[in-house]
Short mmCIF file of N, CA and C in Angstrom, two decimals:
data_model
loop_
_atom_site.label_atom_id
_atom_site.label_comp_id
_atom_site.label_asym_id
_atom_site.label_seq_id
_atom_site.Cartn_x
_atom_site.Cartn_y
_atom_site.Cartn_z
N MET C 1 -5.10 -8.99 -8.66
CA MET C 1 -4.90 -7.64 -8.21
C MET C 1 -3.47 -7.49 -7.70
N LYS C 2 -2.86 -6.37 -8.05
CA LYS C 2 -1.50 -6.09 -7.60
C LYS C 2 -1.51 -4.84 -6.73
N ILE C 3 -0.90 -4.97 -5.55
CA ILE C 3 -0.78 -3.87 -4.61
C ILE C 3 0.71 -3.67 -4.34
N VAL C 4 1.17 -2.43 -4.40
CA VAL C 4 2.57 -2.12 -4.12
C VAL C 4 2.62 -1.17 -2.92
N ALA C 5 3.37 -1.57 -1.91
CA ALA C 5 3.61 -0.71 -0.74
C ALA C 5 4.96 -0.04 -0.95
N ILE C 6 5.01 1.27 -0.77
CA ILE C 6 6.27 1.96 -1.02
C ILE C 6 6.74 2.75 0.21
N CYS C 7 8.05 2.92 0.25
CA CYS C 7 8.69 3.82 1.21
C CYS C 7 9.92 4.39 0.53
N GLY C 8 10.72 5.12 1.25
CA GLY C 8 11.87 5.78 0.64
C GLY C 8 12.91 4.82 0.11
N ALA C 9 13.22 3.76 0.87
CA ALA C 9 14.26 2.82 0.48
C ALA C 9 13.72 1.48 0.00
N GLY C 10 12.49 1.16 0.29
CA GLY C 10 11.88 -0.09 -0.17
C GLY C 10 12.21 -1.31 0.66
N VAL C 11 12.77 -1.12 1.85
CA VAL C 11 13.15 -2.27 2.66
C VAL C 11 12.62 -2.21 4.10
N GLY C 12 12.21 -1.07 4.57
CA GLY C 12 11.79 -0.93 5.96
C GLY C 12 10.29 -0.81 6.11
N THR C 13 9.82 0.41 6.07
CA THR C 13 8.40 0.63 6.30
C THR C 13 7.52 0.04 5.21
N SER C 14 8.02 -0.02 4.00
CA SER C 14 7.20 -0.65 2.95
C SER C 14 7.03 -2.14 3.23
N GLY C 15 8.04 -2.77 3.83
CA GLY C 15 7.93 -4.18 4.21
C GLY C 15 6.90 -4.38 5.29
N ILE C 16 6.87 -3.48 6.26
CA ILE C 16 5.87 -3.55 7.34
C ILE C 16 4.48 -3.36 6.75
N LEU C 17 4.36 -2.38 5.88
CA LEU C 17 3.06 -2.11 5.25
C LEU C 17 2.61 -3.29 4.39
N LYS C 18 3.54 -3.92 3.70
CA LYS C 18 3.22 -5.10 2.89
C LYS C 18 2.66 -6.22 3.75
N VAL C 19 3.35 -6.53 4.84
CA VAL C 19 2.90 -7.61 5.73
C VAL C 19 1.53 -7.28 6.32
N ASN C 20 1.34 -6.04 6.74
CA ASN C 20 0.04 -5.68 7.33
C ASN C 20 -1.07 -5.66 6.27
N ALA C 21 -0.74 -5.27 5.05
CA ALA C 21 -1.74 -5.33 3.97
C ALA C 21 -2.15 -6.77 3.70
N GLU C 22 -1.19 -7.69 3.74
CA GLU C 22 -1.50 -9.11 3.53
C GLU C 22 -2.41 -9.62 4.66
N ARG C 23 -2.16 -9.18 5.88
CA ARG C 23 -3.02 -9.58 7.00
C ARG C 23 -4.44 -9.06 6.82
N VAL C 24 -4.55 -7.81 6.39
CA VAL C 24 -5.87 -7.22 6.18
C VAL C 24 -6.61 -7.94 5.05
N LEU C 25 -5.90 -8.22 3.97
CA LEU C 25 -6.54 -8.92 2.85
C LEU C 25 -7.04 -10.29 3.29
N GLU C 26 -6.26 -10.97 4.13
CA GLU C 26 -6.69 -12.28 4.65
C GLU C 26 -7.96 -12.12 5.49
N ARG C 27 -7.99 -11.09 6.34
CA ARG C 27 -9.20 -10.83 7.15
C ARG C 27 -10.41 -10.56 6.28
N LEU C 28 -10.19 -9.92 5.12
CA LEU C 28 -11.28 -9.59 4.21
C LEU C 28 -11.63 -10.75 3.28
N GLY C 29 -10.82 -11.80 3.32
CA GLY C 29 -11.06 -12.94 2.43
C GLY C 29 -10.69 -12.64 0.99
N LEU C 30 -9.73 -11.74 0.79
CA LEU C 30 -9.31 -11.35 -0.55
C LEU C 30 -7.87 -11.78 -0.79
N SER C 31 -7.53 -11.96 -2.04
CA SER C 31 -6.14 -12.28 -2.36
C SER C 31 -5.61 -11.24 -3.34
N ALA C 32 -4.32 -10.98 -3.22
CA ALA C 32 -3.65 -10.02 -4.10
C ALA C 32 -2.16 -10.28 -4.05
N ASP C 33 -1.49 -9.86 -5.09
CA ASP C 33 -0.03 -9.90 -5.13
C ASP C 33 0.44 -8.59 -4.49
N VAL C 34 0.99 -8.68 -3.28
CA VAL C 34 1.43 -7.49 -2.56
C VAL C 34 2.96 -7.48 -2.54
N SER C 35 3.55 -6.38 -2.96
CA SER C 35 5.00 -6.27 -2.96
C SER C 35 5.42 -4.97 -2.29
N ALA C 36 6.69 -4.90 -1.92
CA ALA C 36 7.27 -3.69 -1.33
C ALA C 36 8.27 -3.11 -2.30
N SER C 37 8.34 -1.79 -2.36
CA SER C 37 9.23 -1.13 -3.30
C SER C 37 9.66 0.22 -2.76
N ASP C 38 10.72 0.75 -3.35
CA ASP C 38 11.09 2.13 -3.04
C ASP C 38 10.40 3.05 -4.03
N VAL C 39 10.21 4.28 -3.65
CA VAL C 39 9.46 5.22 -4.49
C VAL C 39 10.18 5.48 -5.81
N ALA C 40 11.52 5.45 -5.84
CA ALA C 40 12.25 5.70 -7.08
C ALA C 40 12.03 4.62 -8.13
N SER C 41 11.72 3.39 -7.70
CA SER C 41 11.50 2.28 -8.63
C SER C 41 10.04 2.08 -8.97
N LEU C 42 9.18 2.90 -8.43
CA LEU C 42 7.74 2.67 -8.57
C LEU C 42 7.26 2.67 -10.02
N ALA C 43 7.86 3.49 -10.88
CA ALA C 43 7.42 3.53 -12.28
C ALA C 43 7.54 2.15 -12.92
N THR C 44 8.53 1.37 -12.48
CA THR C 44 8.72 0.02 -13.00
C THR C 44 7.95 -1.01 -12.17
N THR C 45 8.16 -1.00 -10.87
CA THR C 45 7.55 -2.03 -10.01
C THR C 45 6.04 -1.87 -9.86
N GLY C 46 5.56 -0.65 -10.04
CA GLY C 46 4.13 -0.43 -9.85
C GLY C 46 3.39 -0.10 -11.13
N ALA C 47 4.03 -0.35 -12.26
CA ALA C 47 3.41 0.02 -13.54
C ALA C 47 2.06 -0.64 -13.76
N ASP C 48 1.90 -1.88 -13.28
CA ASP C 48 0.64 -2.59 -13.47
C ASP C 48 -0.15 -2.75 -12.16
N ALA C 49 0.18 -1.96 -11.16
CA ALA C 49 -0.50 -2.05 -9.86
C ALA C 49 -1.88 -1.40 -9.93
N GLN C 50 -2.81 -1.97 -9.16
CA GLN C 50 -4.13 -1.36 -9.02
C GLN C 50 -4.20 -0.45 -7.80
N VAL C 51 -3.34 -0.75 -6.80
CA VAL C 51 -3.33 0.04 -5.57
C VAL C 51 -1.88 0.29 -5.16
N ILE C 52 -1.59 1.51 -4.75
CA ILE C 52 -0.29 1.87 -4.19
C ILE C 52 -0.52 2.34 -2.76
N LEU C 53 0.18 1.71 -1.82
CA LEU C 53 0.09 2.08 -0.41
C LEU C 53 1.30 2.91 -0.06
N THR C 54 1.09 4.03 0.62
CA THR C 54 2.22 4.89 0.95
C THR C 54 1.92 5.76 2.16
N SER C 55 2.92 6.50 2.58
CA SER C 55 2.77 7.45 3.67
C SER C 55 2.52 8.85 3.08
N PRO C 56 1.99 9.76 3.89
CA PRO C 56 1.66 11.10 3.36
C PRO C 56 2.86 11.82 2.75
N GLU C 57 4.05 11.66 3.32
CA GLU C 57 5.20 12.42 2.84
C GLU C 57 5.73 11.96 1.48
N LEU C 58 5.32 10.79 1.00
CA LEU C 58 5.80 10.30 -0.29
C LEU C 58 4.82 10.50 -1.44
N VAL C 59 3.62 10.96 -1.15
CA VAL C 59 2.58 11.07 -2.19
C VAL C 59 3.05 11.93 -3.36
N GLU C 60 3.68 13.04 -3.08
CA GLU C 60 4.09 13.94 -4.16
C GLU C 60 5.22 13.37 -5.02
N ARG C 61 5.89 12.33 -4.55
CA ARG C 61 6.99 11.73 -5.32
C ARG C 61 6.52 10.56 -6.19
N ILE C 62 5.24 10.22 -6.13
CA ILE C 62 4.71 9.12 -6.93
C ILE C 62 4.51 9.60 -8.36
N PRO C 63 5.09 8.89 -9.33
CA PRO C 63 4.92 9.30 -10.72
C PRO C 63 3.48 9.10 -11.18
N PRO C 64 3.11 9.70 -12.31
CA PRO C 64 1.74 9.52 -12.81
C PRO C 64 1.37 8.03 -12.88
N THR C 65 0.16 7.71 -12.43
CA THR C 65 -0.28 6.32 -12.36
C THR C 65 -1.79 6.23 -12.49
N ASN C 66 -2.25 5.08 -12.93
CA ASN C 66 -3.69 4.82 -12.96
C ASN C 66 -4.15 4.09 -11.70
N ALA C 67 -3.21 3.74 -10.83
CA ALA C 67 -3.53 3.02 -9.60
C ALA C 67 -4.19 3.95 -8.58
N ASP C 68 -4.99 3.36 -7.71
CA ASP C 68 -5.52 4.10 -6.56
C ASP C 68 -4.38 4.28 -5.57
N ILE C 69 -4.17 5.50 -5.13
CA ILE C 69 -3.13 5.78 -4.13
C ILE C 69 -3.79 5.84 -2.77
N VAL C 70 -3.38 4.94 -1.89
CA VAL C 70 -3.94 4.87 -0.55
C VAL C 70 -2.89 5.39 0.42
N VAL C 71 -3.21 6.48 1.09
CA VAL C 71 -2.28 7.09 2.04
C VAL C 71 -2.59 6.55 3.43
N VAL C 72 -1.58 5.95 4.03
CA VAL C 72 -1.74 5.32 5.34
C VAL C 72 -0.99 6.16 6.38
N GLU C 73 -1.72 6.60 7.38
CA GLU C 73 -1.12 7.43 8.44
C GLU C 73 -0.33 6.58 9.44
N ASN C 74 -0.92 5.45 9.85
CA ASN C 74 -0.29 4.60 10.85
C ASN C 74 -0.15 3.18 10.29
N TYR C 75 1.07 2.79 9.97
CA TYR C 75 1.30 1.49 9.33
C TYR C 75 0.90 0.32 10.21
N PHE C 76 0.79 0.53 11.50
CA PHE C 76 0.47 -0.56 12.42
C PHE C 76 -1.01 -0.64 12.76
N ASP C 77 -1.81 0.30 12.29
CA ASP C 77 -3.24 0.33 12.56
C ASP C 77 -3.97 -0.49 11.48
N LEU C 78 -4.24 -1.75 11.79
CA LEU C 78 -4.87 -2.63 10.80
C LEU C 78 -6.29 -2.19 10.47
N ASN C 79 -6.97 -1.55 11.42
CA ASN C 79 -8.32 -1.07 11.15
C ASN C 79 -8.30 0.07 10.12
N GLU C 80 -7.35 0.99 10.25
CA GLU C 80 -7.21 2.05 9.25
C GLU C 80 -6.90 1.46 7.88
N LEU C 81 -5.97 0.54 7.85
CA LEU C 81 -5.57 -0.08 6.59
C LEU C 81 -6.74 -0.86 5.97
N GLU C 82 -7.48 -1.58 6.79
CA GLU C 82 -8.63 -2.33 6.29
C GLU C 82 -9.67 -1.38 5.68
N ARG C 83 -9.97 -0.31 6.40
CA ARG C 83 -10.98 0.64 5.92
C ARG C 83 -10.54 1.26 4.59
N LYS C 84 -9.29 1.65 4.50
CA LYS C 84 -8.81 2.31 3.28
C LYS C 84 -8.67 1.33 2.12
N LEU C 85 -8.25 0.10 2.40
CA LEU C 85 -8.17 -0.89 1.32
C LEU C 85 -9.56 -1.25 0.81
N GLU C 86 -10.51 -1.39 1.71
CA GLU C 86 -11.89 -1.68 1.28
C GLU C 86 -12.40 -0.57 0.37
N ASP C 87 -12.13 0.68 0.72
CA ASP C 87 -12.56 1.81 -0.12
C ASP C 87 -11.88 1.76 -1.49
N ALA C 88 -10.60 1.42 -1.53
CA ALA C 88 -9.87 1.40 -2.79
C ALA C 88 -10.27 0.23 -3.67
N ILE C 89 -10.45 -0.93 -3.04
CA ILE C 89 -10.78 -2.13 -3.80
C ILE C 89 -12.26 -2.14 -4.17
N GLY C 90 -13.03 -1.56 -3.26
CA GLY C 90 -14.42 -1.33 -3.47
C GLY C 90 -15.34 -2.39 -3.70
#
């Protein structure tokens, strides 16, 4: 499974979201390839992703995709992230 966390520049908040997603996946006993990217590169970096993690303000900038788009309100709330990842991974 491939998960891509995105933000505007691909180096700040997407990195935080990536690390927290990895922590949540470990808590769930799941493994995935989690990467961080900027929204402009998503068509390339997320072309084969099953899940895209992002903030509400970037959703409209995501190009057409077959991935589940998971909108995270608080990047530091592991419970929110766990709940939303469980729903997406199902």
